[in-house]
PDB file of C-alpha atoms in Angstrom:
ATOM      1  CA  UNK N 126      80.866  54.890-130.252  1.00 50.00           C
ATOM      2  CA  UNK N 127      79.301  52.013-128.936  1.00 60.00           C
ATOM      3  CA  UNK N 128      82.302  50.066-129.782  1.00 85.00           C
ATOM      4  CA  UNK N 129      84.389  51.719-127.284  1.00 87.00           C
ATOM      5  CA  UNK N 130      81.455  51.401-124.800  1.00 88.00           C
ATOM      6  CA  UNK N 131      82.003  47.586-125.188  1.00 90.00           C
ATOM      7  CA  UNK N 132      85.903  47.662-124.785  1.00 91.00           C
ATOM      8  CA  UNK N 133      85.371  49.641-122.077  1.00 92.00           C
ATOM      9  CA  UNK N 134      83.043  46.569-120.374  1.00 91.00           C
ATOM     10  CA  UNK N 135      85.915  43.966-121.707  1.00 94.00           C
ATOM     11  CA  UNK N 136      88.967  45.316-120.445  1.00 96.00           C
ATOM     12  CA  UNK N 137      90.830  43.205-117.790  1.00 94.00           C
ATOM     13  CA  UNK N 138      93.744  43.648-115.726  1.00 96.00           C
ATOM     14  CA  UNK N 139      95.743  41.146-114.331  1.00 94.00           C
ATOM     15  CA  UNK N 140      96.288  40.193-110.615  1.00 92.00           C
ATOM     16  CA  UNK N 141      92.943  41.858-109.786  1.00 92.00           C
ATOM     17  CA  UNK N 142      94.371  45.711-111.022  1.00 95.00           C
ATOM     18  CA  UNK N 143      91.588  47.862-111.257  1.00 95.00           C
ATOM     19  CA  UNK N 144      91.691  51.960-112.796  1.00 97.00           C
ATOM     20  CA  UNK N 145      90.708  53.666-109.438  1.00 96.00           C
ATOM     21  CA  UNK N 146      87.636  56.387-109.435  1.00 96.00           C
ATOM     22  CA  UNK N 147      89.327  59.557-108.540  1.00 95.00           C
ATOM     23  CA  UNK N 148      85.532  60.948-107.038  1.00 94.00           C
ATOM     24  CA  UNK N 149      85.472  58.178-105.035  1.00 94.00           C
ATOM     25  CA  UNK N 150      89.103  58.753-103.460  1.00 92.00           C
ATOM     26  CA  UNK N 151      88.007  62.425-103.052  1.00 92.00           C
ATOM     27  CA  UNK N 152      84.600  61.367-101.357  1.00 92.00           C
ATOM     28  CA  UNK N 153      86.498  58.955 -98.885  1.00 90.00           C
ATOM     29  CA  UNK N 154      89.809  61.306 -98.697  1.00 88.00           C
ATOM     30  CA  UNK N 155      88.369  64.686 -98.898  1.00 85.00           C
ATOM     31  CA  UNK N 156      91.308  67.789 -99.180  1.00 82.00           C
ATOM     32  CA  UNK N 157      93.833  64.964 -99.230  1.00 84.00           C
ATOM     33  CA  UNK N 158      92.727  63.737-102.342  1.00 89.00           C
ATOM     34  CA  UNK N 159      92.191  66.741-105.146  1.00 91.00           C
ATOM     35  CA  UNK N 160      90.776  66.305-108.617  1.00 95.00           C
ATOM     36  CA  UNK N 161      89.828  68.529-110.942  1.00 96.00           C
ATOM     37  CA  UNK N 162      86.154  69.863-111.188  1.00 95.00           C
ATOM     38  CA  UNK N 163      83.539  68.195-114.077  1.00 93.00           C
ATOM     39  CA  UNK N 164      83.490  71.460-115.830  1.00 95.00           C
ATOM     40  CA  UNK N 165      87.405  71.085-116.439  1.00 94.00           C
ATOM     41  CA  UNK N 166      86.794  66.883-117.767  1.00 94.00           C
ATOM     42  CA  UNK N 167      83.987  68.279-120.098  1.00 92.00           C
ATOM     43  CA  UNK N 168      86.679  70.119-121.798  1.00 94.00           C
ATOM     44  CA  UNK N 169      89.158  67.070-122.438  1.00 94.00           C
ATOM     45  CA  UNK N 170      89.682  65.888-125.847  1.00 93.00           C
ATOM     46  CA  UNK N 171      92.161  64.550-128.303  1.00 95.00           C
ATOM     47  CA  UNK N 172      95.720  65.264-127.484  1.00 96.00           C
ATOM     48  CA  UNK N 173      95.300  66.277-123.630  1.00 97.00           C
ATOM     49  CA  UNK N 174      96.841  64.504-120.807  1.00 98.00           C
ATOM     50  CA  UNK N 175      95.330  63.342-117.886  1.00 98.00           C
ATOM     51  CA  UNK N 176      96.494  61.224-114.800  1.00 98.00           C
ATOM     52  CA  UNK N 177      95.032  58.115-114.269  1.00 98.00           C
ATOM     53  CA  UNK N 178      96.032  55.460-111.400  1.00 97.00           C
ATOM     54  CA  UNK N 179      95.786  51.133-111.256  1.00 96.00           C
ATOM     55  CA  UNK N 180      95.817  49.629-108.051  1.00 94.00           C
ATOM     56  CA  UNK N 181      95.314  46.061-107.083  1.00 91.00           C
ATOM     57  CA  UNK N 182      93.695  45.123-103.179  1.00 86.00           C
ATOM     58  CA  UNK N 183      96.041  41.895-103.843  1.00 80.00           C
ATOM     59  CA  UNK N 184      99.179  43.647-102.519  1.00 70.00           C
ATOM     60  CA  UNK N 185     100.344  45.438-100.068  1.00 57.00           C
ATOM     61  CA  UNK N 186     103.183  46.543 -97.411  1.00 54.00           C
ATOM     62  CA  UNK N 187     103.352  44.815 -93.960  1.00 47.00           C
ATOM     63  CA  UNK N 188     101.622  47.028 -91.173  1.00 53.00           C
ATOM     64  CA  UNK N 189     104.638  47.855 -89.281  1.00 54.00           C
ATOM     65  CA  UNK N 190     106.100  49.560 -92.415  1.00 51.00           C
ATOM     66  CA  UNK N 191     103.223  51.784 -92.907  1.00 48.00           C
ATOM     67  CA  UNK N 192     102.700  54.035 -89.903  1.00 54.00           C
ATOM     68  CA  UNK N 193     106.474  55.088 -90.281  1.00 53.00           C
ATOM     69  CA  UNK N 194     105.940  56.500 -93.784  1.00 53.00           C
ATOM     70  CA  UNK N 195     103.509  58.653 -95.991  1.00 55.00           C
ATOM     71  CA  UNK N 196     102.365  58.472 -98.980  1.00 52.00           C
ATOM     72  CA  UNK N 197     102.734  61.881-100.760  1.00 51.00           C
ATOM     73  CA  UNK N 198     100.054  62.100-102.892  1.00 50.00           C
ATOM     74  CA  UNK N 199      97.714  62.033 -99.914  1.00 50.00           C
ATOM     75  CA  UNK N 200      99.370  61.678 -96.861  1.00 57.00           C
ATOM     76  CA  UNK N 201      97.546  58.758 -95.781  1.00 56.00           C
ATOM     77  CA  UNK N 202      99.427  55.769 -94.323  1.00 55.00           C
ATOM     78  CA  UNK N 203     101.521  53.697 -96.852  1.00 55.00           C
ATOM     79  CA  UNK N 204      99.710  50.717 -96.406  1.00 61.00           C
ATOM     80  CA  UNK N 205      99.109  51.015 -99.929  1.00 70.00           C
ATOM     81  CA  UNK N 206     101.599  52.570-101.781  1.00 78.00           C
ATOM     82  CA  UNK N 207     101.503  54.519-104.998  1.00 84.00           C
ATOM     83  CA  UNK N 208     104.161  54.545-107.434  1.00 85.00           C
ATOM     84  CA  UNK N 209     104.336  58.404-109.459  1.00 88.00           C
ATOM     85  CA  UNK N 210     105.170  59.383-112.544  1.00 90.00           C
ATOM     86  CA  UNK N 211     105.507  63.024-112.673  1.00 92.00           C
ATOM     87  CA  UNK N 212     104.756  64.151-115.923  1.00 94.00           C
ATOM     88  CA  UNK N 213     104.296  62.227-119.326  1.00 96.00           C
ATOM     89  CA  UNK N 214     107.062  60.723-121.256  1.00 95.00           C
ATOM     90  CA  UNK N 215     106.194  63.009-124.327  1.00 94.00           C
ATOM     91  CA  UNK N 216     106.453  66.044-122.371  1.00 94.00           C
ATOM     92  CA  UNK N 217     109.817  65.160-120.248  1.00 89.00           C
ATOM     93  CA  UNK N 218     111.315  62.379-122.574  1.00 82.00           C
ATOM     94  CA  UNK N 219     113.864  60.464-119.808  1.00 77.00           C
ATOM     95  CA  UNK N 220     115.485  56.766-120.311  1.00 74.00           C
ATOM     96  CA  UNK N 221     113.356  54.096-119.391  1.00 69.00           C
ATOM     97  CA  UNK N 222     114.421  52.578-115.698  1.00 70.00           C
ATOM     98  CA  UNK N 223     113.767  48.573-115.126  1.00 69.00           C
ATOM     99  CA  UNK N 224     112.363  48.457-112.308  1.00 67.00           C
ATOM    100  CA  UNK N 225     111.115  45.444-110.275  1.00 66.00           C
ATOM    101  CA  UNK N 226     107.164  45.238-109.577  1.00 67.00           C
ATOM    102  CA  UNK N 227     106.255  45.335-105.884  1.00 74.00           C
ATOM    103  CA  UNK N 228     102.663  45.365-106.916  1.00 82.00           C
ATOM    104  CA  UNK N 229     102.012  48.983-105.881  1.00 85.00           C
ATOM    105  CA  UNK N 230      99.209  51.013-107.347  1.00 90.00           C
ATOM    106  CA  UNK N 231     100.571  53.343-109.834  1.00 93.00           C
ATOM    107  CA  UNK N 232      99.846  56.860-110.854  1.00 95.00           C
ATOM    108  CA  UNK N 233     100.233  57.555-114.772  1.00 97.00           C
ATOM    109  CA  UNK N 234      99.817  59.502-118.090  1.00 98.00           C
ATOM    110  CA  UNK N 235      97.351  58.977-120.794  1.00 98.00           C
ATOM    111  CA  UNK N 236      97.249  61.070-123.825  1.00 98.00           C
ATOM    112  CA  UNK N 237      93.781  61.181-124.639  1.00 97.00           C
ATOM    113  CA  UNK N 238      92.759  59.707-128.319  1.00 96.00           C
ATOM    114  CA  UNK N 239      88.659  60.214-128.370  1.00 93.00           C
ATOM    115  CA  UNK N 240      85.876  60.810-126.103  1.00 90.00           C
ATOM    116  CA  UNK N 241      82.342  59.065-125.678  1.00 86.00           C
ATOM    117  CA  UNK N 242      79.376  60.067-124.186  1.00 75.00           C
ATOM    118  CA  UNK N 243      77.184  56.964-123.493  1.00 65.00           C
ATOM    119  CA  UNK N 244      74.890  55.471-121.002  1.00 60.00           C
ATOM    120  CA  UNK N 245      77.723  54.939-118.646  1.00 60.00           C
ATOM    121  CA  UNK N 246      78.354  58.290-118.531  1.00 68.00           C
ATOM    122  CA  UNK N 247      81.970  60.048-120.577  1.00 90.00           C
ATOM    123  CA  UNK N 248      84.458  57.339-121.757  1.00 94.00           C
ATOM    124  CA  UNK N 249      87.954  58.042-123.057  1.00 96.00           C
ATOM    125  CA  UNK N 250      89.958  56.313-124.938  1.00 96.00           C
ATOM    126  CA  UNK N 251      93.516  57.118-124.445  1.00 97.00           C
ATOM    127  CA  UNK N 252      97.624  55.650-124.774  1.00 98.00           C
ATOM    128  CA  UNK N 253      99.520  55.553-121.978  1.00 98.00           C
ATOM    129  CA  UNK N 254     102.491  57.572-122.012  1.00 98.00           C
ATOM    130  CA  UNK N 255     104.634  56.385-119.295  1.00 96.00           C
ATOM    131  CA  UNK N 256     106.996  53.444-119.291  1.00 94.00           C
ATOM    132  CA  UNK N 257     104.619  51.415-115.876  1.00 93.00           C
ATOM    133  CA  UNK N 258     106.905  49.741-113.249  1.00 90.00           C
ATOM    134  CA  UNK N 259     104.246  47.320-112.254  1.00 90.00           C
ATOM    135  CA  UNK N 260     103.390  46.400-115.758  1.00 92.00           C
ATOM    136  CA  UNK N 261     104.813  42.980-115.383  1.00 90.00           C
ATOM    137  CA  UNK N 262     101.628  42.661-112.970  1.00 91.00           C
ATOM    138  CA  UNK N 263      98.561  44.234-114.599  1.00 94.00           C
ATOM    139  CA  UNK N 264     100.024  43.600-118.123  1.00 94.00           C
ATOM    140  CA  UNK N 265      99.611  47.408-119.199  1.00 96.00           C
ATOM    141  CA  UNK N 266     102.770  49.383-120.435  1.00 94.00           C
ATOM    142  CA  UNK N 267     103.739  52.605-122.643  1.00 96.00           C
ATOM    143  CA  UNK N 268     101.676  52.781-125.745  1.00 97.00           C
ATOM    144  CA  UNK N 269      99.055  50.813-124.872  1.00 98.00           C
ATOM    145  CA  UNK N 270      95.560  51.646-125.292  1.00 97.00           C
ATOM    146  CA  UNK N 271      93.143  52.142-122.407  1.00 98.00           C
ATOM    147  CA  UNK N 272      89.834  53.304-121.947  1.00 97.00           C
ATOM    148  CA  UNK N 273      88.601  55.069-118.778  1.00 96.00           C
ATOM    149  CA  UNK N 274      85.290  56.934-117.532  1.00 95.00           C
ATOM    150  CA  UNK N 275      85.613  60.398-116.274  1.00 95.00           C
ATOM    151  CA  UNK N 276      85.875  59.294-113.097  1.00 96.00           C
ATOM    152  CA  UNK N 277      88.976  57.864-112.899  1.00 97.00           C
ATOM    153  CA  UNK N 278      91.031  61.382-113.908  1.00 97.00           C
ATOM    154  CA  UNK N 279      92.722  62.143-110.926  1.00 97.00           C
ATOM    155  CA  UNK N 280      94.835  65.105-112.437  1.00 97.00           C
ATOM    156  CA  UNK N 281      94.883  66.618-115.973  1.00 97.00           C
ATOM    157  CA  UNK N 282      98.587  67.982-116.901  1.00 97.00           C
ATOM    158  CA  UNK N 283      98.946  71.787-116.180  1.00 96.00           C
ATOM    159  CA  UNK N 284     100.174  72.106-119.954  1.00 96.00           C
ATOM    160  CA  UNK N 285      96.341  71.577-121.378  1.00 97.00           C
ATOM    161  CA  UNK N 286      94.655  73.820-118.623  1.00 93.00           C
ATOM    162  CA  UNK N 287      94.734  76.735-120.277  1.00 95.00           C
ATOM    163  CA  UNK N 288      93.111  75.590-123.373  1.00 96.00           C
ATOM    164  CA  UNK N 289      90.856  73.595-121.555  1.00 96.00           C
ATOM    165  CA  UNK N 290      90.064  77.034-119.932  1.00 96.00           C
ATOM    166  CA  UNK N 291      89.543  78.871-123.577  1.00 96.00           C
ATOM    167  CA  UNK N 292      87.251  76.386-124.958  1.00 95.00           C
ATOM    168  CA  UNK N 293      84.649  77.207-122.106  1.00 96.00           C
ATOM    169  CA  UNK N 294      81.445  79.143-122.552  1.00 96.00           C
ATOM    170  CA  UNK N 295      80.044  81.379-119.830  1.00 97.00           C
ATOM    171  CA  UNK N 296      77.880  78.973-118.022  1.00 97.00           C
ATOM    172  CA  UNK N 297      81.395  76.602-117.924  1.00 96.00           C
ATOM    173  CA  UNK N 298      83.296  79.829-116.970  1.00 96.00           C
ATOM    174  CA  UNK N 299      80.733  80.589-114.119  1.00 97.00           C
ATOM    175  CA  UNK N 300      80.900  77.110-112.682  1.00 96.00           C
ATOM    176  CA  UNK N 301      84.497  77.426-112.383  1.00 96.00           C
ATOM    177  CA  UNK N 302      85.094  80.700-110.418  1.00 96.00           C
ATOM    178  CA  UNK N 303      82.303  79.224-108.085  1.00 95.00           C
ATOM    179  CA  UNK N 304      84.497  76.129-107.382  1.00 94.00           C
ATOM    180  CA  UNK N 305      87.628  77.809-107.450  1.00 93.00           C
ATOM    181  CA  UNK N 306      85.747  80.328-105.035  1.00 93.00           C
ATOM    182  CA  UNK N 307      84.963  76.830-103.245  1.00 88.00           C
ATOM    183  CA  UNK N 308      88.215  75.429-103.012  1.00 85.00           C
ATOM    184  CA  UNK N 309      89.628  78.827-101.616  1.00 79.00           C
ATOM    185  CA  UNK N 310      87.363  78.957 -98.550  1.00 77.00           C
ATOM    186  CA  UNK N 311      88.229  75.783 -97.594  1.00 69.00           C
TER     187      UNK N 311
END
């Protein structure tokens, strides 16, 4: 699918939004910051849901604001904060809420249409499924295709885990226990 490979390459946000790498967050936040292990993203394919989040470095909250409050996906400071969506539209339909953009990074759904694997590594191509807050200010919204690379699944919905958990072979299942085994100890 080279084609996606190239969309991938020509997608733009506005206002300087960019889909944040999840492995990097995790590197820099450690425990703070979970995401789920490779062997689970090797799994993902057409119809699973996985969390993705855009955030731009062009906004943010004055100083002063931030060391009173948390942000609760992490609990860094809320110099930057993160608007959440829950769980996807699809799943737990509710009535769309106009809200007005603060230029916040936001946390949301993609149900994932295809997969890729190409020299950059595992690109999906996905909808979102989440009526985005700040979409006035990186021009994405519900329905709207987007593609992503691996690394920028912070969370895939608890709905798909199981299956995701089925479709592994031994070697998968092995790799697994070991990082659940991992995550325990720490």
């Amino acid at each position: 699918m080279p084609d996606l490979q190239q969309h991938y390459y020509r997608q733009h946000f506005d206002n300087d939004y960019e889909l944040v790498d999840g492995v990097a967050m995790h590197d820099q936040n450690g425990d703070r910051f979970q995401i789920p292990p490779a062997v689970l993203k090797r799994q993902l394919g057409s119809g699973h849901f996985v969390e993705l989040r855009l955030d731009s470095p062009r906004f943010s909250v004055h100083d002063d604001d931030a060391k009173m409050c948390s942000c609760p996906s992490c609990d860094g400071d809320m110099s930057n904060p993160i608007l959440r969506h829950e769980h996807p539209l699809t799943l737990l339909p509710h009535p769309h809420q106009d809200v007005p953009g603060r230029g916040w990074g936001e946390d949301f759904w993609v149900q994932v249409d295809s997969c890729c694997v190409s020299g950059t590594g595992e690109l999906f191509l996905g909808r979102i499924d989440n009526h985005l807050a700040e979409h006035r200010l990186h021009g994405m919204n519900y329905g709207d295709e987007i593609v992503f690379h691996r690394n920028h699944i912070l969370a895939i919905h608890s709905i798909n885990r199981t299956e995701l958990v089925s479709l592994m072979n031994v070697a998968d299942l092995k790799e697994l226990a070991a990082w659940i085994a991992n995550e325990k100890l720490k």
